Coordinates of C-alpha atoms and ligand atoms in Angstrom, one line a residue:
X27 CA 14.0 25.0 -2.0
X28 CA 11.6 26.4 0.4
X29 CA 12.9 27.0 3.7
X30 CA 10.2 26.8 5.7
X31 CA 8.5 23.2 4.6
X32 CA 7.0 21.2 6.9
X33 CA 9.2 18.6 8.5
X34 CA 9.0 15.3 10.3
X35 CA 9.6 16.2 14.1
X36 CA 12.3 13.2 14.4
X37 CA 13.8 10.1 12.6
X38 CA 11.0 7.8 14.4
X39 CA 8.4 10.3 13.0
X40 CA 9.5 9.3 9.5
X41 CA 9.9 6.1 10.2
X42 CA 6.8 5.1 11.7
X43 CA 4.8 7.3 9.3
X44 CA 6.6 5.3 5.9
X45 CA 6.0 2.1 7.4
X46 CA 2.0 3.6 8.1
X47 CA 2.0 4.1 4.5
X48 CA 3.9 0.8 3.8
X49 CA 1.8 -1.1 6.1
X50 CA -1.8 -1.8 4.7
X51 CA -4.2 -4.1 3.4
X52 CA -1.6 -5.6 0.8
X53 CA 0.2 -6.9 4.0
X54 CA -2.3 -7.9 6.1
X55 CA -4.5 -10.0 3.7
X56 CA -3.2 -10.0 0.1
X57 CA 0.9 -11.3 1.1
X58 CA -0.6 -14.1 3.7
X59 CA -2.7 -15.3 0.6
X60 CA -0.1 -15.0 -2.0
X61 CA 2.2 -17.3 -0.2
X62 CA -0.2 -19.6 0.8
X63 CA -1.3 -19.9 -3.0
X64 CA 2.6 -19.9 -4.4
X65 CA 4.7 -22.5 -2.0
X66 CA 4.8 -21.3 1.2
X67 CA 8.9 -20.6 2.5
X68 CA 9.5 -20.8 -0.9
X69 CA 7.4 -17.8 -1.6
X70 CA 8.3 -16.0 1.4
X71 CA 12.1 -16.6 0.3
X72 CA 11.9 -15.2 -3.0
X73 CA 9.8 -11.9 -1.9
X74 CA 12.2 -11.3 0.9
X75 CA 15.0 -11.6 -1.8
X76 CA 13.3 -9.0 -4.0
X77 CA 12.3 -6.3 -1.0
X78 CA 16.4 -6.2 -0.2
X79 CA 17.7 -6.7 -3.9
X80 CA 14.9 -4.5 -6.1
X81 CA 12.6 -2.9 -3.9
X82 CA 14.8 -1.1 -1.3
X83 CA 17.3 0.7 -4.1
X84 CA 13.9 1.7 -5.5
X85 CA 13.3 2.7 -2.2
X86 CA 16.4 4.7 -1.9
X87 CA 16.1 6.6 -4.7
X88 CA 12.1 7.8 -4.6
X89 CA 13.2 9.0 -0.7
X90 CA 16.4 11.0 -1.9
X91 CA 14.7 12.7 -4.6
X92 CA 12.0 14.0 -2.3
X93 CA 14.5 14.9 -0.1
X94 CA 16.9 16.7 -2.3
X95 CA 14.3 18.4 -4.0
X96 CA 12.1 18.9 -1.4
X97 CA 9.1 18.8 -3.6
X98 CA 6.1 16.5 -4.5
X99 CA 6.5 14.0 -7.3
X100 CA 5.8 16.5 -10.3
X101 CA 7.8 19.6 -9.0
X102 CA 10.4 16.7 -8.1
X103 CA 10.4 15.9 -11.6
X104 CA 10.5 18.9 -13.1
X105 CA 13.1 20.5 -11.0
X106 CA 15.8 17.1 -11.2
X107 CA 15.3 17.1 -14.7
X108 CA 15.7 21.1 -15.0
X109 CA 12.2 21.7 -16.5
X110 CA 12.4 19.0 -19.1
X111 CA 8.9 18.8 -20.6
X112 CA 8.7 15.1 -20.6
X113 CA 10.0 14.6 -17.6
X114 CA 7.4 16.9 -16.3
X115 CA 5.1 14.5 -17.5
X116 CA 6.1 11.6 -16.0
X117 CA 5.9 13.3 -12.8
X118 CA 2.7 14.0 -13.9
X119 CA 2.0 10.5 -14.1
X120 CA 3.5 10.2 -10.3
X121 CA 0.8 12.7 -9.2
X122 CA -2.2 11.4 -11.0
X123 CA -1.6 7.6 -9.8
X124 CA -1.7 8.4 -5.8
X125 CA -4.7 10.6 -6.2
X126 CA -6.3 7.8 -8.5
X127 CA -4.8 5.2 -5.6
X128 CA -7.1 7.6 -2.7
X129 CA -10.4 7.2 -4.8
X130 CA -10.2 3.6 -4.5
X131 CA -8.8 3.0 -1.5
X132 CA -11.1 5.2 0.6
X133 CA -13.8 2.6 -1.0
X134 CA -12.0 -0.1 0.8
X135 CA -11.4 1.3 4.1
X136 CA -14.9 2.4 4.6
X137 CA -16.1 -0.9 3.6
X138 CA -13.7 -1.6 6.7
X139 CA -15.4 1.0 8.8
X140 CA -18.5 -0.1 8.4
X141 CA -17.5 -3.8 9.3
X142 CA -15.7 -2.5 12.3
X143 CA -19.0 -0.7 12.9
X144 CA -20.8 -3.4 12.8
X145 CA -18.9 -6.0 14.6
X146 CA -19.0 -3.8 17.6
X147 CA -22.3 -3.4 17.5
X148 CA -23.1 -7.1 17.9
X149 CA -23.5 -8.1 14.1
X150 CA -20.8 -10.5 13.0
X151 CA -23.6 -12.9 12.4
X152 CA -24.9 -11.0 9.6
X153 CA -21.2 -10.4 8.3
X154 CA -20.9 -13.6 7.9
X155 CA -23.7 -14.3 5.8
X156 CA -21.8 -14.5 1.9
X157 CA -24.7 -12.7 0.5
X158 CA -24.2 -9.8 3.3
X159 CA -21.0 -7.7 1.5
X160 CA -22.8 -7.8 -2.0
X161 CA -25.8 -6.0 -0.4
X162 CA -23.9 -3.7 1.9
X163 CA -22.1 -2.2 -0.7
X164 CA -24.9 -0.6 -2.0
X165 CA -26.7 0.3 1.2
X166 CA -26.9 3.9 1.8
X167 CA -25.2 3.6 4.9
X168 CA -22.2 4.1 3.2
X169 CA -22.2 7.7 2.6
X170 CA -22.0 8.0 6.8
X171 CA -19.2 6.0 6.6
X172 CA -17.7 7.8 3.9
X173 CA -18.0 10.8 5.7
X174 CA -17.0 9.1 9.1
X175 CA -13.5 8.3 7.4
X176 CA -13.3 11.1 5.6
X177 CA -13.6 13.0 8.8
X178 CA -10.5 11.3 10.4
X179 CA -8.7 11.5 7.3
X180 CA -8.7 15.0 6.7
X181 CA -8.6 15.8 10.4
X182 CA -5.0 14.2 10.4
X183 CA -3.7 15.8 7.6
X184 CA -5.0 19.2 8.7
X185 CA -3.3 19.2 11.3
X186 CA -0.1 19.1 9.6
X187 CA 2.6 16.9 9.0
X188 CA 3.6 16.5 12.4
X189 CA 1.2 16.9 14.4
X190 CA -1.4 15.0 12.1
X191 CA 0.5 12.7 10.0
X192 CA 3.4 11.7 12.3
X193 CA 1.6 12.1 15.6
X194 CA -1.3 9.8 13.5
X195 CA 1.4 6.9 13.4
X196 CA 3.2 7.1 16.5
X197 CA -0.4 6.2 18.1
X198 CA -1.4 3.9 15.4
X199 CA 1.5 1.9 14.4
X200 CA 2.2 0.6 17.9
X201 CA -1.6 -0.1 18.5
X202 CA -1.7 -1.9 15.4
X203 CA 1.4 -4.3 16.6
X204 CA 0.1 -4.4 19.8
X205 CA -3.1 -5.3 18.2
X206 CA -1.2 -7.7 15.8
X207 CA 1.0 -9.6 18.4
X208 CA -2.5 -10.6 20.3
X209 CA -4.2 -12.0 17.6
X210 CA -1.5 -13.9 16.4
X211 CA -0.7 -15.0 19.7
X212 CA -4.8 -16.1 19.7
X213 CA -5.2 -17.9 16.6
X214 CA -2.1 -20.1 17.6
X215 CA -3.5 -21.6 20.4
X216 CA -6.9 -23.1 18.4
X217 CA -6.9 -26.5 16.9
X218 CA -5.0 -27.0 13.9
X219 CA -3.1 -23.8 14.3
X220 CA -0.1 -25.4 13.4
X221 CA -1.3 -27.3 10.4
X222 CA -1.4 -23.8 9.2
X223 CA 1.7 -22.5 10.0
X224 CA 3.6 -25.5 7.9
X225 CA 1.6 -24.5 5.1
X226 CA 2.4 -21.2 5.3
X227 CA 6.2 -22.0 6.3
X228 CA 7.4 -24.9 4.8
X229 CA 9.1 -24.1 1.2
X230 CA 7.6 -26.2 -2.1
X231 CA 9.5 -24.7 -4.8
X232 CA 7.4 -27.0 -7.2
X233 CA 5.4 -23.9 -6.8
X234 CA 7.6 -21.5 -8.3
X235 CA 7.2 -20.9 -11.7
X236 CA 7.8 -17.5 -13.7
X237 CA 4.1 -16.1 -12.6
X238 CA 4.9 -16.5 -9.2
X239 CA 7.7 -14.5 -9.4
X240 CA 6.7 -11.8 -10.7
X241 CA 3.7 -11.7 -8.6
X242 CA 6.4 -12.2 -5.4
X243 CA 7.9 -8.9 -7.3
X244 CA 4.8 -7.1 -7.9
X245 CA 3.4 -7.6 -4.3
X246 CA 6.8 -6.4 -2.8
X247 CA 6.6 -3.8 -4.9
X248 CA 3.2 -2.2 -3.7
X249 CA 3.7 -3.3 -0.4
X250 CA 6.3 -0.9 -0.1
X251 CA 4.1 1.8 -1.2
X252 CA 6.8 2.4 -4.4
X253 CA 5.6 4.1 -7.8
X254 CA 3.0 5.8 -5.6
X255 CA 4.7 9.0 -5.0
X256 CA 4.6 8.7 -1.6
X257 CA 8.1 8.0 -0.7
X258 CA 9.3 10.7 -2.7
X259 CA 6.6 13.1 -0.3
X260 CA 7.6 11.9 2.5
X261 CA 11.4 12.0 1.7
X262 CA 10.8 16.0 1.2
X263 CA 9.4 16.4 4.9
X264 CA 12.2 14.2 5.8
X265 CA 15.2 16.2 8.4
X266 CA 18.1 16.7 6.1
X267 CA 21.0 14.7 8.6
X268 CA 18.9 12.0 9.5
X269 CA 19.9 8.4 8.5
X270 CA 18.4 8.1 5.0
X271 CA 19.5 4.9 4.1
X272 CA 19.3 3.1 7.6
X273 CA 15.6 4.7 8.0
X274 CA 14.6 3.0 4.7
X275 CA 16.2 -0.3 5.9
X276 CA 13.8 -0.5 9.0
X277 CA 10.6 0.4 6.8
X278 CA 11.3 -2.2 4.5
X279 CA 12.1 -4.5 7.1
X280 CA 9.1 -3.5 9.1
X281 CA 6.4 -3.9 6.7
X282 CA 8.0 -7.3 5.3
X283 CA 7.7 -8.4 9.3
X284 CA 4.2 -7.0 9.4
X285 CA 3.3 -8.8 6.5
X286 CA 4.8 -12.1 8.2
X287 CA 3.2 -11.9 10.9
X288 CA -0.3 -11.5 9.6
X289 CA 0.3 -15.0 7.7
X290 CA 1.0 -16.1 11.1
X291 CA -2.2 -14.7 11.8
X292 CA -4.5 -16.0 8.6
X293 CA -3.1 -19.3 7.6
X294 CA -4.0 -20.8 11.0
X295 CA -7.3 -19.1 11.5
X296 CA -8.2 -20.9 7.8
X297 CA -6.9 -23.8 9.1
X298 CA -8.8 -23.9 12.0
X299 CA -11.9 -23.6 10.3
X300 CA -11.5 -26.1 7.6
X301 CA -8.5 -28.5 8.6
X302 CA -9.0 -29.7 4.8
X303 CA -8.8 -26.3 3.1
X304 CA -7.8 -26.5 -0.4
X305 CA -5.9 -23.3 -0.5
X306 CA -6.3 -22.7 -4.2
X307 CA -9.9 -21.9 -3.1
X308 CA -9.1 -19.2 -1.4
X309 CA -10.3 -16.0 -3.1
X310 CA -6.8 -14.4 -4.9
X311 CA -8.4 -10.9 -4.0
X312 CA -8.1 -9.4 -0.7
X313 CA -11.5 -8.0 -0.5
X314 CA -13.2 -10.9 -0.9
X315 CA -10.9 -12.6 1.7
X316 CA -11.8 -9.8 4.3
X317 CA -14.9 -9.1 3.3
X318 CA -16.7 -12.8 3.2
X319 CA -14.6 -15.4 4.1
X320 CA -12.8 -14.0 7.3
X321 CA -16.5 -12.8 8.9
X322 CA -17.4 -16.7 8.9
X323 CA -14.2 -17.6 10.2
X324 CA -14.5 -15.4 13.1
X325 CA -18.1 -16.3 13.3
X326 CA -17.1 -20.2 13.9
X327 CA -15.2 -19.2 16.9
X328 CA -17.4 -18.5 18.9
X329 CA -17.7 -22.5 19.6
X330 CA -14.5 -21.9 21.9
X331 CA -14.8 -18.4 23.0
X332 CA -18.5 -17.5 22.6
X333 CA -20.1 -14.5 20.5
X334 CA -18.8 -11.6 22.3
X335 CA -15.9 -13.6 22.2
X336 CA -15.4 -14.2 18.5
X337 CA -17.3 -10.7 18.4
X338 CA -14.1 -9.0 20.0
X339 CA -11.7 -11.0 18.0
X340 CA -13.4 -9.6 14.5
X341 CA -13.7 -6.0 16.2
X342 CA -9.9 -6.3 17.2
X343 CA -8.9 -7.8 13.3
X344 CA -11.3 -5.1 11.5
X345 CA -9.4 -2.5 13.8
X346 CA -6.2 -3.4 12.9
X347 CA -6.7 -3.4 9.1
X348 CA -8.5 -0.1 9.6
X349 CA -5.8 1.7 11.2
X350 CA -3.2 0.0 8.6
X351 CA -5.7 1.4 5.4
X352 CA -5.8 4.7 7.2
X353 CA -2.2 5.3 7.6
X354 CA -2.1 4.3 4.1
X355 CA -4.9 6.9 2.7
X356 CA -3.1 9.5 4.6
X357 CA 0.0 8.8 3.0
X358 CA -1.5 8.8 -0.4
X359 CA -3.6 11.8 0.3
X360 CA -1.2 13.8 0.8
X361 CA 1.2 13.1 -2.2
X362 CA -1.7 15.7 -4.1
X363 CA -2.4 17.7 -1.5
X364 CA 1.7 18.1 -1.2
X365 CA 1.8 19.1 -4.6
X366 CA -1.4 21.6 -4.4
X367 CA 0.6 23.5 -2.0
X368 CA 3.6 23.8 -3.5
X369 CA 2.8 24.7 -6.9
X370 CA 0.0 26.9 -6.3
X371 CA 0.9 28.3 -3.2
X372 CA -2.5 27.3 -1.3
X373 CA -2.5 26.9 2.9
X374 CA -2.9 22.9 3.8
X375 CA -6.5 23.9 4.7
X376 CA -7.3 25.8 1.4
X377 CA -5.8 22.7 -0.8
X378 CA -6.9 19.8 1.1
X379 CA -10.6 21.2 1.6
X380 CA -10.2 21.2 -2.5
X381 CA -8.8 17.7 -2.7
X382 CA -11.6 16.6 -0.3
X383 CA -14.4 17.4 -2.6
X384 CA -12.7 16.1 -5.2
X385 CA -11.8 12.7 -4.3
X386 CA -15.3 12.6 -2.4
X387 CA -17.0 13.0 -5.7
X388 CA -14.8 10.0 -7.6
X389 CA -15.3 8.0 -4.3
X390 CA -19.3 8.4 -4.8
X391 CA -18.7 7.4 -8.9
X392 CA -17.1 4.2 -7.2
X393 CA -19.6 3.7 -4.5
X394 CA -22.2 3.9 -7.6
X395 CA -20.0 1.9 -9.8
X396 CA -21.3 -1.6 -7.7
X397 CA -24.8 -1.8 -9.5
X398 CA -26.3 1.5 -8.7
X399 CA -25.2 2.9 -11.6
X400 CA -25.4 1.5 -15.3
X401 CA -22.8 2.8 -17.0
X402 CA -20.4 3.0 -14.0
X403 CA -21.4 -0.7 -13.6
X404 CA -20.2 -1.4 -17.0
X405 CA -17.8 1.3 -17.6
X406 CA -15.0 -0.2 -19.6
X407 CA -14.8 -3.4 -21.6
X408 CA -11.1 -5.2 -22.0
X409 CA -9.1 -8.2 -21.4
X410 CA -12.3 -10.1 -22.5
X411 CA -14.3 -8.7 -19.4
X412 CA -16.3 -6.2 -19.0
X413 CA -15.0 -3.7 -16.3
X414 CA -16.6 -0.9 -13.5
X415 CA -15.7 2.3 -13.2
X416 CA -13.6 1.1 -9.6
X417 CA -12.0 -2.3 -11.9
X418 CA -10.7 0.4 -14.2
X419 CA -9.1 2.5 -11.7
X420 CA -7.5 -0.5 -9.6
X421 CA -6.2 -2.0 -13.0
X422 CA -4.6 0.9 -14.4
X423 CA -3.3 2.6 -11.4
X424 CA -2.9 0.0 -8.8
X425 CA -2.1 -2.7 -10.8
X426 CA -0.5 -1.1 -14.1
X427 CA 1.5 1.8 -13.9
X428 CA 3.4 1.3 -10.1
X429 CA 6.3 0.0 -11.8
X430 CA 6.7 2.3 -14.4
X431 CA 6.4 5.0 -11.6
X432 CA 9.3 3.3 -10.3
X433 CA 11.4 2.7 -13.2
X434 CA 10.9 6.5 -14.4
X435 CA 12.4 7.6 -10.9
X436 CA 15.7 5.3 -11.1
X437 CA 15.9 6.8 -14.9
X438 CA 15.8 10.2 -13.5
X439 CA 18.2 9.5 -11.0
X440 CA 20.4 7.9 -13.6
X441 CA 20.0 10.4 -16.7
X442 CA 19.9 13.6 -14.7
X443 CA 20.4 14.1 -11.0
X444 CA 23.4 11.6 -11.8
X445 CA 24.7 8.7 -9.4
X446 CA 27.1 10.6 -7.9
X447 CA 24.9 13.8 -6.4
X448 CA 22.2 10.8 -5.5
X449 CA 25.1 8.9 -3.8
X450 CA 25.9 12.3 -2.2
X451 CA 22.1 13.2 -0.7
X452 CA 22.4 9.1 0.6
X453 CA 25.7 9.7 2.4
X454 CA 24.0 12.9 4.3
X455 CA 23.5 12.0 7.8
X456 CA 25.2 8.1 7.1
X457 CA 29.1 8.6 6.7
X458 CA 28.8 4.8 7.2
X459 CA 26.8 4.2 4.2
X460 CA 30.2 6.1 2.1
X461 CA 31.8 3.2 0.5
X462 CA 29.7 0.7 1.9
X463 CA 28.5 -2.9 0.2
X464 CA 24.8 -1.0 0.1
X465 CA 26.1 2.0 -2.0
X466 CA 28.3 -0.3 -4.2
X467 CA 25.4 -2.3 -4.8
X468 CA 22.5 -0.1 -5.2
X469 CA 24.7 2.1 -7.8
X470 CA 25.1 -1.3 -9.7
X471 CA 21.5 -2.4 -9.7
X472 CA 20.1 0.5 -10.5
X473 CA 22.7 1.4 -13.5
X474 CA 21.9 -2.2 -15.0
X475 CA 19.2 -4.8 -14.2
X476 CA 16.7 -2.7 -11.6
X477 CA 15.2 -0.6 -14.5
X478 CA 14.7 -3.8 -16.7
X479 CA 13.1 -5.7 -14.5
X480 CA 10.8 -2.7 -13.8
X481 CA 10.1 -2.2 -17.6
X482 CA 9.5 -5.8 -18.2
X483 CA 7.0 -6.2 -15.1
X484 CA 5.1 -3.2 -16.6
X485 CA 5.1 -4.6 -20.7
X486 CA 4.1 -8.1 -19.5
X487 CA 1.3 -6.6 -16.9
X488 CA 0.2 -4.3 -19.5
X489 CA -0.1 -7.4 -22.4
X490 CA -2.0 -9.3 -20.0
X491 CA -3.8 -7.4 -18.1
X492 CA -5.4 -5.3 -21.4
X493 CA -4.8 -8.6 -24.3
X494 CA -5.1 -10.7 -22.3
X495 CA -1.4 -12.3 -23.1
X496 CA 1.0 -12.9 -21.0
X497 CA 5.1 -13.1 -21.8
X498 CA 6.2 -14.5 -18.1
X499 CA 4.3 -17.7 -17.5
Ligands
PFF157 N1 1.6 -0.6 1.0 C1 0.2 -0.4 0.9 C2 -0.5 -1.8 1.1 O1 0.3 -2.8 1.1 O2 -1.7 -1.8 1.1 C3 0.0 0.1 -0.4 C4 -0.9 1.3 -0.3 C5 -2.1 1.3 -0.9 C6 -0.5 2.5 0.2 C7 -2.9 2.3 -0.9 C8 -1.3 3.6 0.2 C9 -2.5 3.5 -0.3 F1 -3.3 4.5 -0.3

């Protein structure tokens, strides 16, 4: 263990910096959408169920092994499991998803910056346009942005852990519920706000059906940032005697709020717009609900409020998802960069000036990978589609392999750390946890049904996803 690794300065650090990674697009677009689609309460009732019963003893035990081992996911590994070679790989497999997870992602968010860019300077007319994002993706204004996020990336991780990556959060998080409290607060007061809000609220469990389920499981799941190496990263810069177990409680409950909230905030604004809206229009992907449909929502305001009205809403909304995908990317960024230090002994500026280039040059494959490119353009061909370089890596590492991440971590704990030393790291710090109804059940979920769940979600993902056959409904 090294003695002198970088640390969260306090409890709140940790907290608000998980919750920065938990906190991202997944909430703010993709959960408001997924419970619109799949019966509203009824949805939100099942998800919550999972977040408490699957997600946070998953939760648990990616943040003690970090902790306890003080290392990023592959040294994790490999030091729980006393150099065990296949272990070793599977940790592997925990370090190759995050820095996969960063390619893509810092696609996304500067798609974001350049919409924030260009909100503020006067052109949500033009965002609004559904032919705009197909043609903006390949302008070459995206290599500024890509450098402009870049820049702020890498200047908050170079400045450490806490300075950077937990002073990053204590400015952003609250700016983004500051930012998120407005808007919701906003969209409530426009015409057929509250039609909305029933549909988002009121429970039709005619809805639910085994696919829902598991997609209430799956979004839970990566909403929590689990399987991604993070939480096992973050657990290792986390104080020894802090409150493990209550700290995970409030990131879990945080982001589930977060992601509450921001139905409050999209059902009404669609709504609003189209009192009529058959939701099972509604695009299942996120980036095509930010990227097209929300621009003409925002446009359409500007009846009430005027254009630098509805102007400063859009600015305010592409803010808040920016700040949510950059805590994000900094969370994920650093799982590598982590592991770059530790094993081959490199300074944070050495490593991450090496990870830069890297995940700059994949980002560029993606950014060519939208038409620009031939064979990036058609890269792959499976499930009866053919597939971009970008499609490949959001299916396999986004959507594929996150809950076998997972369900190697509780197998570790199980097979080789053992319950009783993870019990022990858990208890550090909470003497009330000793005993309590968490540590009774968490030691039963994850000895039993946690890890079968997690192997079934990734089979069935993996049948459907690839074969196009599916085993849960
Ligand atoms: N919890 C994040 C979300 O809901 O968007 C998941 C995430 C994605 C975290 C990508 C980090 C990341 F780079």
């Amino acid at each position: 263990m090294s003695a002198n690794r970088e640390q969260f300065g306090s409890r709140l650090g940790f907290i608000l910096a998980a919750a920065g990674s938990a906190v991202g697009i997944g909430n703010l677009v993709g959960f408001p959408v997924a419970a619109a689609k799949n019966g509203g309460g009824a949805f939100l009732l099942i998800y919550a169920l999972f977040v408490v019963f699957i997600c946070l003893p998953v939760m648990l035990a990616e943040i003690s092994i970090g902790r306890h081992t003080q290392h990023a996911p592959m040294s994790a590994f490999r030091s729980l499991s006393s150099g065990h070679k296949g272990w070793t790989a599977g940790g592997f497999l925990a370090l190759l998803t995050p820095y996969m997870i960063a390619v893509f992602y810092t696609v996304i968010t500067i798609w974001l910056f350049g919409y924030l860019f260009e909100t503020l300077s006067g052109n949500l007319d033009k965002l609004a346009d559904p032919a705009y994002f197909g043609a903006f993706i390949n302008t070459n204004d995206i290599f500024w942005y890509l450098i402009a996020v870049n820049a702020i990336v890498y200047f908050i991780l170079f400045s450490g852990v806490k300075d950077g990556i937990e002073k990053g959060a204590k400015i952003m998080m609250p700016a983004l519920f500051v930012m998120l409290i407005l808007l919701v607060g906003f969209v409530l007061t426009l015409d057929n706000a509250f039609a909305g809000v029933r549909y988002y609220i009121v429970p039709d469990f005619s809805k639910i059906n085994a696919s829902v389920i598991n997609t209430a499981l799956s979004q839970a799941f990566f909403s929590l940032s689990l399987g991604m190496g993070i939480m096992i990263t973050y657990g290792s810069y986390m104080q020894r005697d802090d409150d493990l177990p209550g700290s995970a409680k409030f990131v879990a409950f945080t982001d589930t709020a977060v992601a509450f909230c921001a139905g409050l905030l999209i059902m009404p604004a669609i709504f609003s717009f189209n009192p009529d809206i058959d939701t099972a229009e509604l695009s299942d992907s996120s980036v095509g609900l930010i990227f097209t449909f929300l621009p003409k929502i925002f446009l359409a305001l500007q009846a009430n409020i005027g254009y630098g009205g509805a102007s400063a809403v859009a600015s305010i909304f592409f803010l808040l998802v920016f700040f949510a995908a950059i805590t994000s990317l900094v969370s994920i960024t650093e799982v590598p960069n982590s592991a770059i230090m530790g094993s081959m002994k490199y300074s944070r500026k050495k490593s991450l000036s090496m990870l830069a280039v890297s995940v700059l040059v994949f980002s560029i494959l993606c950014i060519y990978s939208f038409g620009r490119a031939d064979w990036l353009t058609s890269f792959m061909s499976y499930g009866g589609a053919n597939k971009s370089f970008f499609d490949v890596i959001i299916d396999v590492f986004y959507d594929t392999v996150l809950p076998l991440n997972g369900l190697l971590s509780c197998l570790l704990v199980l097979f080789h750390w053992k319950r009783a030393n993870f019990h022990r790291e858990l208890e550090r710090g909470a003497p009330n946890y000793r005993h309590s109804f968490l540590e009774r059940y968490v030691d039963v979920s994850l000895t039993t049904f946690i890890p079968v769940i997690l192997l079934v979600i990734f089979l069935n993902t993996v049948a459907y996803k690839y074969f196009g056959v599916s085993f849960i409904g």
